[in-house]
């Protein structure tokens, strides 16, 4: 048996997303509260049935905790589990739980809640990410503080998924109104949700672990980037969690009142292609689209050179990363030749896009580049997350779209033909399945090969890696260097 018993970091750094909002030092001036600004508000507070990163961004780590969590370096460390053991065949996980943990409704957290949470994810969750739980065969309660999970086969993805929203722990007495009343074991609970404006988190006095420094944290939501930056400039916000447009950066650089933190994320900004549409089922058309887009110029236009070209669904923080940005270099002449071969000249594609600054700015550049090779892309702004999730993600009603995928290690979505891009490639499916079963270098080799196949086949056009650009009042401490998880973890934040 291999044993993992790392010391639990009291406030692990988090990351990943879309965009944020609210204010303090410059804003409230109250040392016990912070205000953070966002541009994408959750449609509900139930991430078991509603997709989108905006929900776990607020709730994961802050309100809900899992058995394990992501460390700042992207590794896996203990959370509600004090330690765990893995059998030699990599199918059996035995977790030793921290004692004296309670949910925000006063219920004790025990191994029974682990069994309930995992089995509920298998049976009742409706979001696609829960499919990773299909590999769980049995969950056995050994004692109130010990639980054993048996997998039907080895799975590298399973333990990693337990660091995400899929691994959140629930109590049977706290799941009746998840869309408005989250009940978790985390250091905060939801004190107020004013729809269209803000979500306020209140520090729990009875939290089992180390108390966060800040008593209340307000997540505020803004319709556009100008409103977001104006709120920061006028002192209504303490932090902008992620600038949505590079030009906003100039307003804060060189001013001692503010700090600007630039780091990386694992948020791949993708030009999603619907393979169920006749034109886009032709590889030559997809390759033409890839060759038509000048990705270096796009990144310069949208992010003033911030961010990174990667050419795949793999960020540099993953061990199987390889720069594939030159697989289909910018070549308009080649794009036109491919369209002629495919008899797809004068092609018109519908292009619904989230009404978020990075997505709209990116879409306009893509539209211009495609127009140069004879493709008309008809942009349709959609309210995000509600309308985009319903029409594009769930309804598959689109030809192309732009979206940031911020879930970690999400390349296996291309192994699911029912996922919103409708991609069906048996070679990719086999490689990803084998990678999940394999260990060590073999896993890395299979994942890297799958990434290359996806790039060559233009399963999507992998445009760039979203930069992390945080702006904060100079007195705010504990902000992340990079964002590598779904959560915007506020537990390390304080004000000097």
Short mmCIF file of N, CA, C and O in Angstrom, two decimals, residues 45 58-59 62-64 103-106 181-192 199-206 215-217:
data_model
loop_
_atom_site.label_atom_id
_atom_site.label_comp_id
_atom_site.label_asym_id
_atom_site.label_seq_id
_atom_site.Cartn_x
_atom_site.Cartn_y
_atom_site.Cartn_z
N UNK A 45 -27.06 28.42 -6.99
CA UNK A 45 -25.97 28.03 -6.12
C UNK A 45 -25.82 26.51 -6.07
O UNK A 45 -25.14 25.99 -5.17
N UNK A 58 -17.31 30.65 -6.29
CA UNK A 58 -17.70 31.25 -5.01
C UNK A 58 -17.71 30.22 -3.88
O UNK A 58 -17.24 30.48 -2.77
N UNK A 59 -18.22 29.01 -4.17
CA UNK A 59 -18.56 28.08 -3.09
C UNK A 59 -17.49 27.04 -2.76
O UNK A 59 -17.36 26.64 -1.60
N UNK A 62 -14.50 27.65 -0.05
CA UNK A 62 -15.02 28.64 0.87
C UNK A 62 -16.22 28.12 1.67
O UNK A 62 -16.30 28.32 2.88
N UNK A 63 -17.15 27.45 1.00
CA UNK A 63 -18.36 26.92 1.64
C UNK A 63 -18.36 25.39 1.66
O UNK A 63 -18.69 24.77 2.67
N UNK A 64 -18.00 24.79 0.52
CA UNK A 64 -17.91 23.34 0.43
C UNK A 64 -16.45 22.90 0.44
O UNK A 64 -15.59 23.57 -0.15
N UNK A 103 -20.94 20.51 9.62
CA UNK A 103 -21.53 21.29 8.54
C UNK A 103 -22.08 22.60 9.11
O UNK A 103 -22.26 22.73 10.33
N UNK A 104 -22.38 23.53 8.24
CA UNK A 104 -22.87 24.83 8.70
C UNK A 104 -24.25 24.75 9.33
O UNK A 104 -24.67 25.69 10.00
N UNK A 105 -24.96 23.62 9.14
CA UNK A 105 -26.26 23.45 9.81
C UNK A 105 -26.12 22.73 11.14
O UNK A 105 -27.13 22.37 11.76
N UNK A 106 -24.90 22.50 11.59
CA UNK A 106 -24.66 21.88 12.89
C UNK A 106 -24.46 20.39 12.86
O UNK A 106 -24.07 19.79 13.88
N UNK A 181 -29.59 27.60 -0.73
CA UNK A 181 -29.11 27.43 0.64
C UNK A 181 -28.03 26.37 0.72
O UNK A 181 -28.27 25.24 1.16
N UNK A 182 -26.80 26.68 0.32
CA UNK A 182 -25.71 25.71 0.41
C UNK A 182 -25.37 25.37 1.86
O UNK A 182 -25.37 26.26 2.72
N UNK A 183 -25.10 24.11 2.11
CA UNK A 183 -24.70 23.65 3.44
C UNK A 183 -23.41 22.85 3.28
O UNK A 183 -23.40 21.77 2.71
N UNK A 184 -22.31 23.41 3.76
CA UNK A 184 -21.03 22.74 3.62
C UNK A 184 -20.23 22.74 4.90
O UNK A 184 -20.68 23.26 5.93
N UNK A 185 -19.02 22.20 4.84
CA UNK A 185 -18.14 22.14 6.01
C UNK A 185 -17.11 23.26 6.00
O UNK A 185 -16.26 23.33 6.89
N UNK A 186 -17.15 24.14 5.01
CA UNK A 186 -16.11 25.14 4.83
C UNK A 186 -16.13 26.25 5.85
O UNK A 186 -17.04 26.35 6.69
N UNK A 187 -15.15 27.14 5.80
CA UNK A 187 -15.00 28.20 6.79
C UNK A 187 -16.02 29.34 6.66
O UNK A 187 -16.12 30.17 7.56
N UNK A 188 -16.75 29.35 5.54
CA UNK A 188 -17.77 30.39 5.32
C UNK A 188 -19.12 29.76 5.03
O UNK A 188 -19.21 28.60 4.60
N UNK A 189 -20.17 30.53 5.24
CA UNK A 189 -21.50 30.17 4.79
C UNK A 189 -22.10 31.36 4.06
O UNK A 189 -21.65 32.50 4.23
N UNK A 190 -23.08 31.08 3.20
CA UNK A 190 -23.72 32.15 2.44
C UNK A 190 -24.68 32.91 3.36
O UNK A 190 -25.64 32.33 3.87
N UNK A 191 -24.40 34.19 3.56
CA UNK A 191 -25.24 35.01 4.41
C UNK A 191 -26.32 35.74 3.62
O UNK A 191 -27.41 36.00 4.14
N UNK A 192 -26.02 36.04 2.34
CA UNK A 192 -26.99 36.79 1.55
C UNK A 192 -26.67 36.62 0.07
O UNK A 192 -25.49 36.55 -0.31
N UNK A 199 -23.13 38.31 -3.70
CA UNK A 199 -23.24 37.18 -2.78
C UNK A 199 -22.30 37.48 -1.62
O UNK A 199 -21.13 37.80 -1.82
N UNK A 200 -22.82 37.40 -0.39
CA UNK A 200 -22.03 37.70 0.79
C UNK A 200 -21.75 36.42 1.57
O UNK A 200 -22.67 35.67 1.90
N UNK A 201 -20.48 36.17 1.85
CA UNK A 201 -20.06 35.04 2.67
C UNK A 201 -19.72 35.52 4.07
O UNK A 201 -19.05 36.55 4.23
N UNK A 202 -20.18 34.77 5.08
CA UNK A 202 -19.94 35.09 6.48
C UNK A 202 -19.07 34.01 7.11
O UNK A 202 -19.35 32.82 6.97
N UNK A 203 -18.03 34.41 7.80
CA UNK A 203 -17.14 33.46 8.47
C UNK A 203 -17.88 32.68 9.55
O UNK A 203 -18.63 33.25 10.33
N UNK A 204 -17.67 31.38 9.58
CA UNK A 204 -18.30 30.51 10.59
C UNK A 204 -17.48 30.50 11.88
O UNK A 204 -16.28 30.22 11.86
N UNK A 205 -18.14 30.77 12.98
CA UNK A 205 -17.46 30.75 14.27
C UNK A 205 -17.10 29.34 14.70
O UNK A 205 -16.15 29.13 15.48
N UNK A 206 -17.84 28.34 14.18
CA UNK A 206 -17.63 26.95 14.60
C UNK A 206 -16.85 26.14 13.58
O UNK A 206 -16.90 24.91 13.59
N UNK A 215 -13.76 38.39 8.12
CA UNK A 215 -15.04 37.95 8.64
C UNK A 215 -16.11 37.83 7.56
O UNK A 215 -16.84 36.84 7.50
N UNK A 216 -16.23 38.83 6.71
CA UNK A 216 -17.22 38.78 5.63
C UNK A 216 -16.53 39.11 4.30
O UNK A 216 -15.67 39.99 4.23
N UNK A 217 -16.95 38.39 3.28
CA UNK A 217 -16.42 38.61 1.93
C UNK A 217 -17.61 38.75 0.99
O UNK A 217 -18.48 37.88 0.95
#
